[in-house]
Amino acid sequence: MKISRVVLAVAFLLGAAFVVPSAGRAAEVKWKPLGTAPNVVGIAAANGKLFAVTADAKLLLADPSAAALSWKEIGAAPGGVQAMGAGGGKLFCALNAGNAGRFRVRDAVESAAEWKDDGHAWCLTAIAGAGEKVYALIDCKEPGAEVTIMFRSAVSTPEEIAKANPNPGRGLDGLPWNGVDRRPPLGALAMTATGGKFYVATKEDTLCVGDPTKPDVKWDVIGDAAGVICLAGDAGKLFALTKSGWVVSCPVN
Amino acid sequence: MRISTMATASAAAVLIACVAAAGPSAAATADVAAAISAGDFVGCQAALAEGLVGKLPADAAGITAAALEPLVADPAVRTAVDQWQFIAKLGADKLAAFAKGGPGNAEFLGWIMNSPDVMDAFLLAAVPTGFARRDENAYGIDVASLGIWRTIHDADPDAKSGMCLRLAMATALAPPPAQSGYSKVAIDPLSRYRHFKAAEQSGKLADNFKNLTVWDYSKIVCADQSDAELAWGRQMIDEFRPDLREGGRVVEMVSSVWRRNSPVPYTGMQAMLQGGGKCGPRSTFGVFINRANGIPAIGVAQPAHACVAWRGFDGTWQVGYGKGWGASRLDGITGPEFVEGVTARSSVTFFSMVEHARWLGSAAATTPAGKEKGAALLALAQKMMRDSPASVGDLSRSFRPEESEADPGANGATVATESTPAAQPPAGAPQPAKAVDGVIRVAAGDLAKTDGEGMWGGPRGVLRGRSRGQDGAFLVHFPQAQKTCWAEYIVDAPQKGVYEVVLTASAVNDGQLLEASSEHYNKTALIRVPMSHGLWAATPAADIKLNEGVQKVRIATMPNQRGVSVLALQLRPKPAPEPAP
């Protein structure tokens, strides 16, 4: 009891969300390699398929249930993607500052479709679609600044924009991103949602689960996430892109 | 006194008359020996002048450059001229006092004054660089220099010829101060001579050091830093930026002297590099680091600024970290005069002939019979000096002028292109470093790949240089002011798990950080590089995860650091923690 108080105090001082290591965590997550993803910078999962964006602005599709992962180009992707996600039948991309930090949306279909601009998305490093909302990790990479979680509606309407952001300026047009005042685990770098749960991979190679849509979020460490830089979730499965260019998968409850 | 003067004069006249028959050495030896013995250099000097007048053409109109050349080349004339000038510059009375200072002094003087080559080197080194002061010929040589010279001469048999002789003469002419400027350590000229001799013999100085002139050496040995600081200056270059030894570019270390008010007091050159400083300390450090590595250098004054000048490997002098020569003042003269003077000095034979003409003219002018011819000789020397080809080039040119008031790249300036290109991995696929006795050891120079991006441009990736120590191992240098910069290594881990990574690294500033990471994990290890004054030190152990087998390990700099060098990496499996009871 005393120790957990100390841990809580340290976590509070560090400004980090409270992370509880689960007993026997290694047994909870078993990653299985599906194949490689050369030149891929982001993945998302929807409708039983894997979507990927490449560094040279292509959108790829693969069937994760196939014996060997095989990527097929299905259209163009925006350049400078630094985060990708899916939810509600849509694919989302956040572009880097070099590409004006924009939020792009298209239908999660297996053919070419238009990527629509839907406002700003500065400093987004991960996107998780959850119902009608999208949650994102925001990392401004300032020294000493913590990663935070923000959210907005998955797809905006002109009425909503007019109501929520009557005076856009300085590149903050479109729907504003709102803070939930709930921190991700320390060192969070990838996030996805599936089955009503949010999963976060950290710079310390851990996989955590929690629900930032509710107050008093508690992040549980449920296993390793060695080298994971991007997460995608769909139908009870997690997919991860690793820094060495592999796509791995594991089932989750 | 009068008798002895007359006797000496008579003897000199006789001896000089005999030069043609008996050869120059005999004449000079007898003359000098008598003067030293009698302690009367006034008479000796007068006799030498009389004798020299007899050697001149009968008519002043016959004194031309064409006539001068064979005259100065005549060994007898050259010896007598040198002896006259030697007495004139040191002072007959002071020389007499020195000669009477003991039998050793007399013998030493006898050796010098009967060695025209020795006198030539000594006297020519003492000639001022500026044309105006050369014309005046009013400078003197401190007789104390003979005491220093004799101490070295007696202490080291090697100091009688060659590089050691020139080094001894330079130490005598331009001795270091009695105490170092910042570290307040006593400096002894003999120790200074031995310091540079030993450094040269062990191959620690610039490649062309052994070929420098006495005057060049005088711009090295006079350094007002302790011998220990000089030794550190070389070791630091060897363990922090050995690439700067190529082409004698150690002056580029000035870019590593952080331009700011130093947070640490200057207790020596190490502290100056650690704390940084503005133009004064940067100038001081620039002069110091050149001299420590055997490169002649001088501090330069400019309007509201100070910077550094040094002798390039091609023999030309450069000014850097400020404005060009046109705004400079050094060595008691203006920058353009200095460039003109050192260019003239670099034509050794012509420089010697002009000065011998001047000395001969000065000697002749002291005699009633030679007054007119002496004046003609002085005019000829002046004309020859002025007519000598000495292009001063572009007076506005300077090395890294953008860093005169700023750190590299500050104020939005494009960073000066590093003279050392980014490292290229060794040819061929790198072999994975395997564990020996459970420990994976990697030489930092054996990198597989490197890249990066400077804050203000510059080369991409680490620089690579060969250290003199550590069996000539290569090190890699992560330059200052990088956005990103990394080097990648291939290792073969015997087992999956956490490894402690320890680097052998060097840094010249406090608070330097590197990151280590492996191919299959996000976890990075933050490595705090101890401030080691640029010398090798082991970093505290930091943890990274490795998979079993062959994989990449990357060492990267954090943004906007001040520069770190790495010699080796060591990866050791971390023991599993003891199970809780």
PDB file of N, CA, C and O in Angstrom, chain A residues 21 34 48 57 70 72 88 103 106 177 179 181 194 202 205 215 248 250:
ATOM      1  N   PRO A  21       1.406  -2.209 -13.991  1.00  0.00           N
ATOM      2  CA  PRO A  21       1.861  -3.424 -14.664  1.00  0.00           C
ATOM      3  C   PRO A  21       0.965  -4.590 -14.284  1.00  0.00           C
ATOM      4  O   PRO A  21       0.677  -4.798 -13.113  1.00  0.00           O
ATOM      5  N   LEU A  34       3.196 -11.137 -39.596  1.00  0.00           N
ATOM      6  CA  LEU A  34       2.364 -11.387 -40.785  1.00  0.00           C
ATOM      7  C   LEU A  34       3.161 -11.213 -42.068  1.00  0.00           C
ATOM      8  O   LEU A  34       2.881 -11.841 -43.078  1.00  0.00           O
ATOM      9  N   GLY A  48     -11.978  -5.805 -41.875  1.00  0.00           N
ATOM     10  CA  GLY A  48     -11.185  -7.015 -42.051  1.00  0.00           C
ATOM     11  C   GLY A  48      -9.987  -6.859 -42.965  1.00  0.00           C
ATOM     12  O   GLY A  48      -9.338  -7.846 -43.309  1.00  0.00           O
ATOM     13  N   ALA A  57       3.697   8.234 -50.902  1.00  0.00           N
ATOM     14  CA  ALA A  57       2.302   8.661 -51.101  1.00  0.00           C
ATOM     15  C   ALA A  57       1.459   7.674 -51.902  1.00  0.00           C
ATOM     16  O   ALA A  57       0.788   8.038 -52.866  1.00  0.00           O
ATOM     17  N   SER A  70       0.298  -9.692 -48.506  1.00  0.00           N
ATOM     18  CA  SER A  70       0.604  -9.235 -49.861  1.00  0.00           C
ATOM     19  C   SER A  70      -0.076  -7.887 -50.080  1.00  0.00           C
ATOM     20  O   SER A  70      -1.302  -7.767 -49.962  1.00  0.00           O
ATOM     21  N   LYS A  72      -1.313  -4.537 -52.093  1.00  0.00           N
ATOM     22  CA  LYS A  72      -1.778  -4.135 -53.419  1.00  0.00           C
ATOM     23  C   LYS A  72      -2.050  -2.634 -53.377  1.00  0.00           C
ATOM     24  O   LYS A  72      -2.685  -2.142 -52.431  1.00  0.00           O
ATOM     25  N   GLY A  88     -15.451   4.045 -38.138  1.00  0.00           N
ATOM     26  CA  GLY A  88     -16.717   4.452 -38.739  1.00  0.00           C
ATOM     27  C   GLY A  88     -16.703   4.388 -40.244  1.00  0.00           C
ATOM     28  O   GLY A  88     -17.319   5.246 -40.912  1.00  0.00           O
ATOM     29  N   PHE A 103      -5.621  17.396 -41.677  1.00  0.00           N
ATOM     30  CA  PHE A 103      -6.350  16.160 -41.380  1.00  0.00           C
ATOM     31  C   PHE A 103      -7.060  15.749 -42.667  1.00  0.00           C
ATOM     32  O   PHE A 103      -7.825  16.539 -43.240  1.00  0.00           O
ATOM     33  N   ARG A 106     -10.960   9.760 -45.943  1.00  0.00           N
ATOM     34  CA  ARG A 106     -11.563   9.124 -47.117  1.00  0.00           C
ATOM     35  C   ARG A 106     -12.305   7.870 -46.665  1.00  0.00           C
ATOM     36  O   ARG A 106     -12.146   7.412 -45.517  1.00  0.00           O
ATOM     37  N   TRP A 177      -9.530  20.554 -32.035  1.00  0.00           N
ATOM     38  CA  TRP A 177      -9.253  19.326 -31.266  1.00  0.00           C
ATOM     39  C   TRP A 177      -9.371  19.691 -29.791  1.00  0.00           C
ATOM     40  O   TRP A 177      -8.823  20.695 -29.351  1.00  0.00           O
ATOM     41  N   GLY A 179      -8.997  18.843 -25.750  1.00  0.00           N
ATOM     42  CA  GLY A 179      -8.267  18.030 -24.777  1.00  0.00           C
ATOM     43  C   GLY A 179      -9.222  17.323 -23.853  1.00  0.00           C
ATOM     44  O   GLY A 179     -10.273  17.849 -23.498  1.00  0.00           O
ATOM     45  N   ASP A 181      -7.958  16.065 -21.059  1.00  0.00           N
ATOM     46  CA  ASP A 181      -7.259  16.161 -19.783  1.00  0.00           C
ATOM     47  C   ASP A 181      -6.950  14.780 -19.208  1.00  0.00           C
ATOM     48  O   ASP A 181      -7.001  14.560 -18.016  1.00  0.00           O
ATOM     49  N   THR A 194     -10.156  -0.661 -30.482  1.00  0.00           N
ATOM     50  CA  THR A 194     -10.986  -1.745 -31.014  1.00  0.00           C
ATOM     51  C   THR A 194     -11.721  -2.400 -29.849  1.00  0.00           C
ATOM     52  O   THR A 194     -11.200  -2.461 -28.729  1.00  0.00           O
ATOM     53  N   THR A 202       4.325   2.173 -26.342  1.00  0.00           N
ATOM     54  CA  THR A 202       5.180   3.241 -25.818  1.00  0.00           C
ATOM     55  C   THR A 202       6.622   3.112 -26.318  1.00  0.00           C
ATOM     56  O   THR A 202       7.023   2.091 -26.875  1.00  0.00           O
ATOM     57  N   ASP A 205       8.575   0.179 -25.316  1.00  0.00           N
ATOM     58  CA  ASP A 205       8.210  -1.117 -25.899  1.00  0.00           C
ATOM     59  C   ASP A 205       7.163  -1.855 -25.073  1.00  0.00           C
ATOM     60  O   ASP A 205       7.188  -3.081 -24.972  1.00  0.00           O
ATOM     61  N   PRO A 215     -13.327   9.380 -17.259  1.00  0.00           N
ATOM     62  CA  PRO A 215     -12.420   9.994 -16.289  1.00  0.00           C
ATOM     63  C   PRO A 215     -11.660   8.933 -15.512  1.00  0.00           C
ATOM     64  O   PRO A 215     -12.024   7.757 -15.517  1.00  0.00           O
ATOM     65  N   VAL A 248       3.003  -7.074 -37.490  1.00  0.00           N
ATOM     66  CA  VAL A 248       2.739  -8.183 -36.578  1.00  0.00           C
ATOM     67  C   VAL A 248       1.313  -8.039 -36.067  1.00  0.00           C
ATOM     68  O   VAL A 248       0.714  -6.958 -36.150  1.00  0.00           O
ATOM     69  N   CYS A 250      -1.778  -9.544 -33.071  1.00  0.00           N
ATOM     70  CA  CYS A 250      -2.119 -10.350 -31.900  1.00  0.00           C
ATOM     71  C   CYS A 250      -3.600 -10.182 -31.589  1.00  0.00           C
ATOM     72  O   CYS A 250      -4.188  -9.140 -31.867  1.00  0.00           O
TER      73      CYS A 250
END
